[in-house]
Short mmCIF file of C-alpha atoms and ligand atoms in Angstrom, two decimals:
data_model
loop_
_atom_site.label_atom_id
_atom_site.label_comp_id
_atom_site.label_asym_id
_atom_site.label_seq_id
_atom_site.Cartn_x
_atom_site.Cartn_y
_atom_site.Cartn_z
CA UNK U 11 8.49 10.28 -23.22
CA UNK U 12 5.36 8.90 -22.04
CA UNK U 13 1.84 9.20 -23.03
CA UNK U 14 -1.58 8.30 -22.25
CA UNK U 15 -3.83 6.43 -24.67
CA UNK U 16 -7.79 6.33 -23.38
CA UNK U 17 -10.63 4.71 -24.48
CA UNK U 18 -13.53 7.32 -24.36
CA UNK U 19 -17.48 5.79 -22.96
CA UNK U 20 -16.70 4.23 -19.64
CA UNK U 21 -18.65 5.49 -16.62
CA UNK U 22 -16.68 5.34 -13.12
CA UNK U 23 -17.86 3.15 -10.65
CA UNK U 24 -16.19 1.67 -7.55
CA UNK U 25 -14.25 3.48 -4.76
CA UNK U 26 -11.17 5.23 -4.84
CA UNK U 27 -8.58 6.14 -1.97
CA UNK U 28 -6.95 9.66 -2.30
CA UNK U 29 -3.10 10.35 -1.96
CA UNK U 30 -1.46 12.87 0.78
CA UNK U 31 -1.38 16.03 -0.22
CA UNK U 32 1.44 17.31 -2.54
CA UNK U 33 0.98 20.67 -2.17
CA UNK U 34 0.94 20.03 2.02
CA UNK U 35 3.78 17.49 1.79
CA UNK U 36 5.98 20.29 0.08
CA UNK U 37 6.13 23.03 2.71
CA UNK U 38 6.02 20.02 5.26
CA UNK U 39 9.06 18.18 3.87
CA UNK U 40 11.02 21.67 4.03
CA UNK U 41 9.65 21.58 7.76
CA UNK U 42 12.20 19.47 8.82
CA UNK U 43 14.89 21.80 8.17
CA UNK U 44 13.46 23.47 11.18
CA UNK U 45 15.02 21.26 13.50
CA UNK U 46 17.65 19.00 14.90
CA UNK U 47 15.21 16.21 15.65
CA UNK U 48 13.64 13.64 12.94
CA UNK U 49 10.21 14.75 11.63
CA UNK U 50 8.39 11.70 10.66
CA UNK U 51 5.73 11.77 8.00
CA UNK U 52 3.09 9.71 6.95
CA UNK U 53 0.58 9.48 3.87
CA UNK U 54 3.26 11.19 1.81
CA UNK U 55 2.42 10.50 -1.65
CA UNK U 56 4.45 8.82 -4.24
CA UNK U 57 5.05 12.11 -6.39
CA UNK U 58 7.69 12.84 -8.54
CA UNK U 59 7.85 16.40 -7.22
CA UNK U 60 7.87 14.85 -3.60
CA UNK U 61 11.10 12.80 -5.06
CA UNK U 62 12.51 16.32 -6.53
CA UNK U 63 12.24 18.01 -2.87
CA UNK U 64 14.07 15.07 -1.02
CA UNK U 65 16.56 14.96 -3.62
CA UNK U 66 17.08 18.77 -2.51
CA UNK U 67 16.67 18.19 0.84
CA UNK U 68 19.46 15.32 0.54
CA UNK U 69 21.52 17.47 -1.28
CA UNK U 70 21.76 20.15 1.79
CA UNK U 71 22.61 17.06 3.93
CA UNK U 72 18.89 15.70 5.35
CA UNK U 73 19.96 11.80 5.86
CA UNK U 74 16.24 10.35 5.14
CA UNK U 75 14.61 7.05 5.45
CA UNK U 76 11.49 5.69 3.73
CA UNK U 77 9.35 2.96 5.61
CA UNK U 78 7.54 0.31 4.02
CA UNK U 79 4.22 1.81 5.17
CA UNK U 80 4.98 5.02 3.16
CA UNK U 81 6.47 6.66 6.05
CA UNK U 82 9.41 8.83 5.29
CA UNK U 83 11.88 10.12 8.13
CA UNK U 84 13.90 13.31 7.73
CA UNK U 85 16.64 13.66 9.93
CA UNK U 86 18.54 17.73 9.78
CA UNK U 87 20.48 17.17 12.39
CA UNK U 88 23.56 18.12 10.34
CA UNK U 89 22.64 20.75 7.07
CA UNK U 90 26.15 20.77 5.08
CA UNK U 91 24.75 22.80 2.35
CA UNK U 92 22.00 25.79 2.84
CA UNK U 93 21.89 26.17 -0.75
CA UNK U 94 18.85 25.62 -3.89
CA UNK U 95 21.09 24.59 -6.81
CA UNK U 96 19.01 26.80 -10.31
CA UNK U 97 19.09 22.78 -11.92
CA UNK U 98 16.91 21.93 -9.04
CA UNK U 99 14.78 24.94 -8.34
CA UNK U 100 14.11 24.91 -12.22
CA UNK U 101 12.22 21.91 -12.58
CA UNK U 102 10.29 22.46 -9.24
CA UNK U 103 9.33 26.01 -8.29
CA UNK U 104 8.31 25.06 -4.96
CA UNK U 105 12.08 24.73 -3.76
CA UNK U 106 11.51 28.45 -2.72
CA UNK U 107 10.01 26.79 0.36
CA UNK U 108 13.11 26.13 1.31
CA UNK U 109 14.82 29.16 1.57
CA UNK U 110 12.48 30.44 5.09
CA UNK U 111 13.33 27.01 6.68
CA UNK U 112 17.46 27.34 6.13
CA UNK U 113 17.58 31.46 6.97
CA UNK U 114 15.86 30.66 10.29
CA UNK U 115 18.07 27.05 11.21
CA UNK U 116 21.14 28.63 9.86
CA UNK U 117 21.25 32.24 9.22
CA UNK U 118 22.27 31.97 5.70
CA UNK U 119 20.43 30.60 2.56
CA UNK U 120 21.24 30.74 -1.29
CA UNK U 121 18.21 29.86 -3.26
CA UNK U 122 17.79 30.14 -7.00
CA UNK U 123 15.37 32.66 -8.26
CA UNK U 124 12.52 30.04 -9.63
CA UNK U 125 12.02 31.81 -13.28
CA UNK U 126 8.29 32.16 -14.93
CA UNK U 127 6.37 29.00 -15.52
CA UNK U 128 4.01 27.78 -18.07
CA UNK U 129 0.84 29.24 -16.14
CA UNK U 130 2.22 32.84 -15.16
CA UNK U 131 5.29 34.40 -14.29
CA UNK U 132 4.88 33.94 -10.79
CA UNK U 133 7.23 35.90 -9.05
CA UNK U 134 8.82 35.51 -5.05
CA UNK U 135 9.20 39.56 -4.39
CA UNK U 136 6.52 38.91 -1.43
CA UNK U 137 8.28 36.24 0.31
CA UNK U 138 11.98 38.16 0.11
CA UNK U 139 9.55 41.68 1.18
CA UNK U 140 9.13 39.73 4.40
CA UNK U 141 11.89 37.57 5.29
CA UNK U 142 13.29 41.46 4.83
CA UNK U 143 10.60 43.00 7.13
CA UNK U 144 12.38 39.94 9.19
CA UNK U 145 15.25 41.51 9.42
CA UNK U 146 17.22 39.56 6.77
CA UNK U 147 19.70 41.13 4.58
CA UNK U 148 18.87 39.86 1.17
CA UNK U 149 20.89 40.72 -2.20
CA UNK U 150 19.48 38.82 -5.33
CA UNK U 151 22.70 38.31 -8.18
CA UNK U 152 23.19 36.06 -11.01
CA UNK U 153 20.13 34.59 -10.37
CA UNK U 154 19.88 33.60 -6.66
CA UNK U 155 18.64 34.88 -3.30
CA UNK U 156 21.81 35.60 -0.78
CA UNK U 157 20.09 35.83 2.55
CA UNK U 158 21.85 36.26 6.06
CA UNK U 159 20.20 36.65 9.54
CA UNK U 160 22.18 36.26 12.62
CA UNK U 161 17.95 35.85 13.65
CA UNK U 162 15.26 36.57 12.61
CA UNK U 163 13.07 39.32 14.15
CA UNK U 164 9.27 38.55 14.94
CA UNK U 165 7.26 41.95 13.03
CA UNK U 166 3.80 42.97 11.64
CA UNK U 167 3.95 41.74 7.93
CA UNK U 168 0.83 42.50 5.34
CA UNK U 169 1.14 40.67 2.17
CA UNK U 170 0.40 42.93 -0.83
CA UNK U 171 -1.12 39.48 -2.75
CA UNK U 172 -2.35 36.24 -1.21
CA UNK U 173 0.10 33.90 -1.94
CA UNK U 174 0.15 29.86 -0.95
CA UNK U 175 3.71 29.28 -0.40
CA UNK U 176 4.60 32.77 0.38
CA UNK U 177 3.05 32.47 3.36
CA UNK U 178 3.94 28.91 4.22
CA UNK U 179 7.64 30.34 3.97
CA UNK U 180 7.13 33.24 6.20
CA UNK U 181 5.13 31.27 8.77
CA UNK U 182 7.78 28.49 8.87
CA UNK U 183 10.63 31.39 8.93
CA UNK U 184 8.93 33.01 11.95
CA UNK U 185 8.98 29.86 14.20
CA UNK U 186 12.87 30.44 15.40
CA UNK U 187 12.49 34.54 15.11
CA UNK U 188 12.68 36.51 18.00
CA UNK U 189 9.72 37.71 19.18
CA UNK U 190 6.32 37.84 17.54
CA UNK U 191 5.37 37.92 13.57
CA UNK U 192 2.04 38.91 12.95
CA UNK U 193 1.32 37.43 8.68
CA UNK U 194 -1.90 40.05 7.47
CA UNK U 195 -3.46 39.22 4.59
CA UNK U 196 -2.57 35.52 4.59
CA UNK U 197 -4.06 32.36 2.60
CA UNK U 198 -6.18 30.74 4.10
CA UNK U 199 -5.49 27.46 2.18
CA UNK U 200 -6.18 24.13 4.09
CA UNK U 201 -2.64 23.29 3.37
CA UNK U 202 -1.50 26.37 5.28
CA UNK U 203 -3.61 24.60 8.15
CA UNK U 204 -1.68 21.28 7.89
CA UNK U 205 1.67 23.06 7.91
CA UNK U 206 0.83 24.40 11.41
CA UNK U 207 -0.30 21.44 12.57
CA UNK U 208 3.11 19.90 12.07
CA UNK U 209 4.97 23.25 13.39
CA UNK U 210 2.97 22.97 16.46
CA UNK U 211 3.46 19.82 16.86
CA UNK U 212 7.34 20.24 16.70
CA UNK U 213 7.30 23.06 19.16
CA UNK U 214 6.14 26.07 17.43
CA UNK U 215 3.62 28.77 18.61
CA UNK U 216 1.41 29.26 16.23
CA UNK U 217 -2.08 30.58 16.13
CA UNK U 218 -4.84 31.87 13.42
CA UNK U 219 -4.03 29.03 10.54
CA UNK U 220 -6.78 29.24 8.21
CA UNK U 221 -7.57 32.87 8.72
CA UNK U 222 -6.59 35.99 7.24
CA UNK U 223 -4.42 37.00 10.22
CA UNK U 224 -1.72 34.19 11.43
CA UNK U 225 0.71 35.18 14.83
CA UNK U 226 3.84 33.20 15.24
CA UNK U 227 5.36 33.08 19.02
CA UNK U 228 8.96 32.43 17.99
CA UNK U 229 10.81 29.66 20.19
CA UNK U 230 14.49 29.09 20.54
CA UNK U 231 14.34 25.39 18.91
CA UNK U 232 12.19 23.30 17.25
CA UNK U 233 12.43 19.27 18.47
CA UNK U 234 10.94 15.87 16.93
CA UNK U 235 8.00 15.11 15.66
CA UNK U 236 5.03 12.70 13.68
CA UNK U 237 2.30 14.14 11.28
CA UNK U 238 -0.24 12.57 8.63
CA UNK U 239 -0.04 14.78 5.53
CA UNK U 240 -3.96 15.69 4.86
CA UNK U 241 -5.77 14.29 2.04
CA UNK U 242 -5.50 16.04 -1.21
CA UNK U 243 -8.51 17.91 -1.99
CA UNK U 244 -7.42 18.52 -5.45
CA UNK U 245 -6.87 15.25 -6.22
CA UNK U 246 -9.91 14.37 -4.79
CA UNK U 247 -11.98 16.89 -6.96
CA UNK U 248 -10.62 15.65 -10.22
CA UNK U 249 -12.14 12.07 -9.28
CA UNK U 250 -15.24 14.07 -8.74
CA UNK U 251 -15.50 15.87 -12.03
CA UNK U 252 -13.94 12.74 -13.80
CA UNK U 253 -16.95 10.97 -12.43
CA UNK U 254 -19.78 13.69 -12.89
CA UNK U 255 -18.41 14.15 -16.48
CA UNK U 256 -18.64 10.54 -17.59
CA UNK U 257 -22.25 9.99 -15.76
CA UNK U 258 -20.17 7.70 -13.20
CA UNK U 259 -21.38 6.54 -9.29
CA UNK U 260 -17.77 6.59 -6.90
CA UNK U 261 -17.23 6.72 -3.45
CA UNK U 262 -13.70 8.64 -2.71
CA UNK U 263 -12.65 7.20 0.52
CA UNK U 264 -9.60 9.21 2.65
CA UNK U 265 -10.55 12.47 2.03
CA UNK U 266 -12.18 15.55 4.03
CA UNK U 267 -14.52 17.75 1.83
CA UNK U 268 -14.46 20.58 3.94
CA UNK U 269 -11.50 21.56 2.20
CA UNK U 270 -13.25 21.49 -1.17
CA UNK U 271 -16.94 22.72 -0.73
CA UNK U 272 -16.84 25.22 -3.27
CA UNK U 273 -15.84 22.74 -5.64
CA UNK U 274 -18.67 20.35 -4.08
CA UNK U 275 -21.29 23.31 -5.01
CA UNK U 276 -19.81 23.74 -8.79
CA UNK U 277 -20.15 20.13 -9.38
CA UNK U 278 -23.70 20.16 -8.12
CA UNK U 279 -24.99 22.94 -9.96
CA UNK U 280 -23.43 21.45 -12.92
CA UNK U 281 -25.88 18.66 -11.76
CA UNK U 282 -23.63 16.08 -9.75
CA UNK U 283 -25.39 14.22 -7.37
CA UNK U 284 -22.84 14.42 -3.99
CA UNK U 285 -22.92 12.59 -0.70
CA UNK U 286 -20.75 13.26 2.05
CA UNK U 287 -19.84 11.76 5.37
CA UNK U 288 -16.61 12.69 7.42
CA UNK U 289 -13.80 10.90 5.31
CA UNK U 290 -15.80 10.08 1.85
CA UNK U 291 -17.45 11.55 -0.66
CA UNK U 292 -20.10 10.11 -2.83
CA UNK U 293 -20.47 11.32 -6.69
CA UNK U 294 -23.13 10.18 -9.15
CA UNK U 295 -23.50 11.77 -12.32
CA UNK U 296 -26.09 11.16 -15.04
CA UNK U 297 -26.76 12.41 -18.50
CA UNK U 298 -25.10 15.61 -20.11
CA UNK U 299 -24.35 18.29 -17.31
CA UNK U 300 -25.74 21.38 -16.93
CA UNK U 301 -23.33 24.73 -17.63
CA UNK U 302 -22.32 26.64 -13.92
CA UNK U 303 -20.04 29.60 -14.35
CA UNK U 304 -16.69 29.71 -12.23
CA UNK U 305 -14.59 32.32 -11.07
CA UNK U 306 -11.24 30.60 -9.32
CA UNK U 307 -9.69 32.38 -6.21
CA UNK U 308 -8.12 32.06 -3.26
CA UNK U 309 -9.65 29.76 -0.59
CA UNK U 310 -12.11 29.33 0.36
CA UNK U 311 -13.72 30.43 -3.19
CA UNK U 312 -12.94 27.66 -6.14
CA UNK U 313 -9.28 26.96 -6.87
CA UNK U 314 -7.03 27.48 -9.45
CA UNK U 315 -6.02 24.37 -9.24
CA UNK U 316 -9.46 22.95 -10.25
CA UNK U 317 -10.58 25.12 -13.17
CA UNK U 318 -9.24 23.02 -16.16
CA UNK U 319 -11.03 19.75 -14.73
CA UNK U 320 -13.76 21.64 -14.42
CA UNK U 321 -13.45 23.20 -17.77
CA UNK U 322 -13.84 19.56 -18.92
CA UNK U 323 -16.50 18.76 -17.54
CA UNK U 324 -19.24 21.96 -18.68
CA UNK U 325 -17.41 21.01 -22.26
CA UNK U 326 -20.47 18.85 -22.65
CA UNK U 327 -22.68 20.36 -20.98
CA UNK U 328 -26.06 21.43 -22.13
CA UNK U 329 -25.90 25.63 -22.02
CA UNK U 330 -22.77 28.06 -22.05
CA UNK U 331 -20.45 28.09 -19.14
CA UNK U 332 -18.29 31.32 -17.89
CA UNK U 333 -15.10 30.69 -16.53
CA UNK U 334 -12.67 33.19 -15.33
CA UNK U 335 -9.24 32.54 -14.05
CA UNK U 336 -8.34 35.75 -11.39
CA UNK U 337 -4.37 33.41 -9.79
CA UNK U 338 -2.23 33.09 -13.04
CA UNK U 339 -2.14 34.98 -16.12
CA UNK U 340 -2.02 32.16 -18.78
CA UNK U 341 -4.12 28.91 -17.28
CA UNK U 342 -5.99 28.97 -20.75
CA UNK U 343 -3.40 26.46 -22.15
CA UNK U 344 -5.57 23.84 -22.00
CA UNK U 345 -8.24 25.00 -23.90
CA UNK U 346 -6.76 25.02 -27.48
CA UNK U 347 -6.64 21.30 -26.81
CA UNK U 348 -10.13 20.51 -25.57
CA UNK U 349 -10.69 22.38 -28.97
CA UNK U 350 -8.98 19.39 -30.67
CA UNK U 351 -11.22 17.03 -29.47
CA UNK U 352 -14.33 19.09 -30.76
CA UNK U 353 -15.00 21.25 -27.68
CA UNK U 354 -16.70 24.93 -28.47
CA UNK U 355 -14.68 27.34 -25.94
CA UNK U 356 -13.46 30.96 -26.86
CA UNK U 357 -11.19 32.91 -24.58
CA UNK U 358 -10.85 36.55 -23.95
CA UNK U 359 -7.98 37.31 -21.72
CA UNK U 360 -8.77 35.33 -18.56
CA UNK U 361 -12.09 34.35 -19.88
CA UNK U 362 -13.43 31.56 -21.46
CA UNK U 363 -16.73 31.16 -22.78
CA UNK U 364 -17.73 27.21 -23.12
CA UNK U 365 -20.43 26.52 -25.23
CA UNK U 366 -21.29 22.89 -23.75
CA UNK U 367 -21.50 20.59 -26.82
CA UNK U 368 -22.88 17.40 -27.05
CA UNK U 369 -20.23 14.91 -27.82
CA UNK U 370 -16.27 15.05 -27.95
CA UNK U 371 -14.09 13.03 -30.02
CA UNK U 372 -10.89 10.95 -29.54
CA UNK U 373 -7.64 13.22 -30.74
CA UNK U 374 -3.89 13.34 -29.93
CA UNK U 375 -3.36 16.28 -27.72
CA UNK U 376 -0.58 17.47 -25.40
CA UNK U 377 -0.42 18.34 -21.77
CA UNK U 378 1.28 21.79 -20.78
CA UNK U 379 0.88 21.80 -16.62
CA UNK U 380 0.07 19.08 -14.64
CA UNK U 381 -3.65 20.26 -13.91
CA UNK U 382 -4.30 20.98 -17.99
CA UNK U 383 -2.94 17.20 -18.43
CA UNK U 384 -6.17 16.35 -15.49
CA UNK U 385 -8.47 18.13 -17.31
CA UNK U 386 -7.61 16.54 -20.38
CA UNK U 387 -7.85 12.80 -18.75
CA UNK U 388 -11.29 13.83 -18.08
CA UNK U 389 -11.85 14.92 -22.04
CA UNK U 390 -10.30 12.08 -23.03
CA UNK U 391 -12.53 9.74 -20.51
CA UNK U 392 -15.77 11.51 -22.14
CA UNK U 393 -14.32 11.32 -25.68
CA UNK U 394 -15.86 9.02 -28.27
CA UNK U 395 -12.90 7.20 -29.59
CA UNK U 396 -9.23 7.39 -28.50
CA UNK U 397 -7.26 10.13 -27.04
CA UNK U 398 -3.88 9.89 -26.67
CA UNK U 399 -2.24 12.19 -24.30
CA UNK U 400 1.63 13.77 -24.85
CA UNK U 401 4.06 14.96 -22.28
CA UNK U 402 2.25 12.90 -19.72
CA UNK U 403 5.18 13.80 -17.51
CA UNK U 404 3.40 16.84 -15.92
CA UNK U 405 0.82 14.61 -14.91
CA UNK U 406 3.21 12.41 -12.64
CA UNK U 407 4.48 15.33 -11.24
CA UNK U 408 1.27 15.77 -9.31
CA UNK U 409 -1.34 12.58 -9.02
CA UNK U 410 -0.46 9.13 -7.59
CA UNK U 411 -0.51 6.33 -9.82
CA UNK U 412 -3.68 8.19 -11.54
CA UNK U 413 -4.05 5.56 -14.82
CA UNK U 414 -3.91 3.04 -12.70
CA UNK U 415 -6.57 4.23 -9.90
CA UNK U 416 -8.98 5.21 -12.98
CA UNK U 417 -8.54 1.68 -14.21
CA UNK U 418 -9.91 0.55 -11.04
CA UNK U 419 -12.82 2.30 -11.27
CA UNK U 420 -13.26 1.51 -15.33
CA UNK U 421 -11.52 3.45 -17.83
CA UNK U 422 -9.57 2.37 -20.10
CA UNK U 423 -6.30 3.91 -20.08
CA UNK U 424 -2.45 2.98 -20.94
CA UNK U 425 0.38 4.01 -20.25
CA UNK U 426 2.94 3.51 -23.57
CA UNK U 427 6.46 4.92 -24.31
N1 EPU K 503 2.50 36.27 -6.41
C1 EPU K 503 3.18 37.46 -6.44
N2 EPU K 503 4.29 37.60 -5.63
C2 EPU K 503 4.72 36.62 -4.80
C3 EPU K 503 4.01 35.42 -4.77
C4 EPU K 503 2.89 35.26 -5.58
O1 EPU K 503 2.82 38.36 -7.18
O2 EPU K 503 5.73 36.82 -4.11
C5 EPU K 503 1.30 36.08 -7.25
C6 EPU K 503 1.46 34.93 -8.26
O3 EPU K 503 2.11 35.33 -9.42
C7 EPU K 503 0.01 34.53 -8.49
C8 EPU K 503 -0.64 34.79 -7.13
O4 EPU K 503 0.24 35.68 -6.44
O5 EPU K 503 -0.56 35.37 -9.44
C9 EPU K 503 -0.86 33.55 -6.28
O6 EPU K 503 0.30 32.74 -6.27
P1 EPU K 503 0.72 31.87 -5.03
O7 EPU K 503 2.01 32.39 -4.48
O8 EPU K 503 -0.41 31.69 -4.09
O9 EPU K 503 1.04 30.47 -5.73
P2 EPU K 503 2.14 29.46 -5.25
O10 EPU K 503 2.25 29.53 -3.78
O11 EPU K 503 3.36 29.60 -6.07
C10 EPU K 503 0.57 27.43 -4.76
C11 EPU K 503 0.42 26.02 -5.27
C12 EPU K 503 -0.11 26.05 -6.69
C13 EPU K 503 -1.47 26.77 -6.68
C14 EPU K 503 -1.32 28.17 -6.08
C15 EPU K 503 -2.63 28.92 -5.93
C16 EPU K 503 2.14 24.87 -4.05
C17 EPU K 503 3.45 24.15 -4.06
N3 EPU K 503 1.71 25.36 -5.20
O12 EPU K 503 1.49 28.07 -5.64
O13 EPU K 503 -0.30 24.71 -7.10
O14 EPU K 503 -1.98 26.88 -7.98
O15 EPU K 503 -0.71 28.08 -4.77
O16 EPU K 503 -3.50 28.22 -5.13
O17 EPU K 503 1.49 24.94 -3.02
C18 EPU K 503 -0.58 22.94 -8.64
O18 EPU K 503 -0.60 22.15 -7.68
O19 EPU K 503 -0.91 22.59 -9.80
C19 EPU K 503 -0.16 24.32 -8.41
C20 EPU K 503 0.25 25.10 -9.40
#
């Protein structure tokens, strides 16, 4: 197994180019499964999870081609197998995207029930609630989701939660329904945006992306078509706060920080000096930063997926930090590690209280999800001494080539077996 081994005390400084979205290139790789015609994507990034959901796809049948520019065609002309095998679905919960995508193009689906995961138990009962308010019949045995429609029907469905990929697997079910679906309560993510993009571009009616309240026209077929995967805005905020937190100056190039401002205005009251223009992003940090509170939820407040890295960076900084985690019921896991390296930081149920220290130390420490292992990157970047990072695995699942772009811009970081 792999791990990291940093060298804390190196400021950032250079420029950095962000990676497609994984959690846009998901939904839109299951996309294709929408139609007979190739969808062709580009800015796909190099992600082991992106390799998990193309071995799935290929396993239903998709024949796929990668270009040397990064471009990857998917071609569902034929789908031999509607069916999420549990050995697939278990390493990558996101295969439920799947199961919207092959009950609309086929009528039938058999997707494994994705089980609990490290950060919650994060159960699917709101995407089978509406592909049922759809008209599917669904029975779930030994594990897996049966679902048959001979079509879908377009209806009025209001979430009970706001959930990502729920929606994304409602909205792409709804495309081939008959009639109109109305999604209430929807998530407003910017990756929910860049899914419709591509829908619309292959055909589909869809209106209200980015709002609460998304209507989806359904049409009889879905045909060709291109898309750029967005930038991702998570990746980008961890080279923000891995910048602020070691007093850095980097320019993030390929990225849009619309879809991050709430992160923008944590980092800034933490005391990060931030630039912007349309496709970059200019950080500067300098001296210990100053403790902001942070309450994650769902878009456009601060994300989930940024609250370790953040929790990183108010680790050192001067005055106590609140942060309070409303998405997943255990996204603490990180914070018995930052301990080891001599952070101050109790937790009370979702809560933890950061008493900003002045210096961290090197330790060995272990990654448990792939944005704990980002948030310990950072630790380990501010660290005095060496930090050596276990089950560096999660980490791949998630960020492009990340030692390697950190090198770049300073750090000192390897990769050993
Ligand atoms: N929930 C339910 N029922 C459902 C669906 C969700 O109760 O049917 C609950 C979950 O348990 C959770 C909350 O609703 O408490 C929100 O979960 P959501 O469904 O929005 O999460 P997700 O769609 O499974 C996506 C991202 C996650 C990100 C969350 C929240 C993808 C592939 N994954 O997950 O990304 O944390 O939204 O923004 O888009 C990551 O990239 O590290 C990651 C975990």
């Amino acid at each position: 197994m792999d791990k990291l081994v940093i060298e804390g005390g190196q400021a950032l400084a250079g420029e950095v180019r962000v990676s497609g979205a994984k959690n846009a290139a998901l939904p839109i790789l299951c996309a294709a499964l929408l139609s007979p015609e190739p969808l062709t994507l580009s800015n796909v990034p190099r992600l082991n999870d992106v390799r998990t959901m193309q071995s799935l796809l290929g396993q239903m049948g998709l024949r796929q081609e990668s270009a040397a520019s990064g471009a990857v065609s998917l071609d569902a002309s034929r789908i031999d197998w509607p069916l999420a095998p549990y050995e697939l679905v278990k390493t990558m919960r996101a295969s439920i995207l799947a199961l919207g995508p092959l009950l609309a193009r086929c009528g039938e689906a058999r997707v494994s029930l994705p089980g609990g995961c490290a950060i919650g138990l994060r159960p699917v009962d709101q995407h089978v609630k509406g592909l049922q308010a759809m008209g599917a019949e669904i029975d779930l045995t030994h594990g897996y989701i049966n679902a048959r429609a001979i079509r879908l029907k377009g209806t009025r469905f209001a979430f009970d939660v706001v959930t990502v990929t729920g929606t994304e697997n409602l909205m792409m079910a709804a495309t081939l329904a008959d009639g109109v679906t109305t999604l209430e309560n929807a998530a407003r993510e910017p990756e929910i945006v860049d899914l419709a993009r591509c829908l619309i571009a292959m055909g589909a009616r869809v209106s209200g992306a980015g709002s609460d309240r998304i209507v989806i026209e359904g049409v009889d077929r879905l045909h060709g078509a291109t898309h750029a995967i967005m930038p991702d805005r998570i990746e980008t905020g961890t080279f923000l706060a891995a910048t602020a937190a070691t007093g850095g100056d980097v320019v993030v190039n390929g990225t849009d920080w619309h879809a991050l401002a709430a992160v923008i205005d944590k980092l800034r009251e933490a005391g990060a000096d931030i630039a912007t223009t349309e496709s970059a992003i200019r950080v500067r940090g300098d001296g210990r930063p100053r403790a902001a509170n942070v309450r994650t939820a769902p878009f456009p407040a601060f994300p989930t997926d940024m609250q370790a890295q953040f929790m990183a960076l108010v680790a050192r900084a001067e005055g106590t930090s609140v942060i309070t985690e409303t998405i997943f019921e255990n996204r603490m896991m990180h914070v018995q590690e930052l301990r080891r390296l001599g952070a101050d930081i109790e937790v009370e149920g979702n809560t933890a209280v950061v008493r900003g220290v002045e210096r961290l130390t090197g330790a060995n420490v272990m990654a448990t999800d792939l944005r704990a292992s980002a948030c310990l990157v950072i630790a380990g970047l501010v660290a005095d001494g060496e930090t050596t990072i276990d089950r560096i695995y999660h980490l791949d699942r998630g960020y492009e080539r990340i030692e390697d772009k950190l090198c770049a811009l300073g750090a000192r970081i390897r990769r050993v077996q």
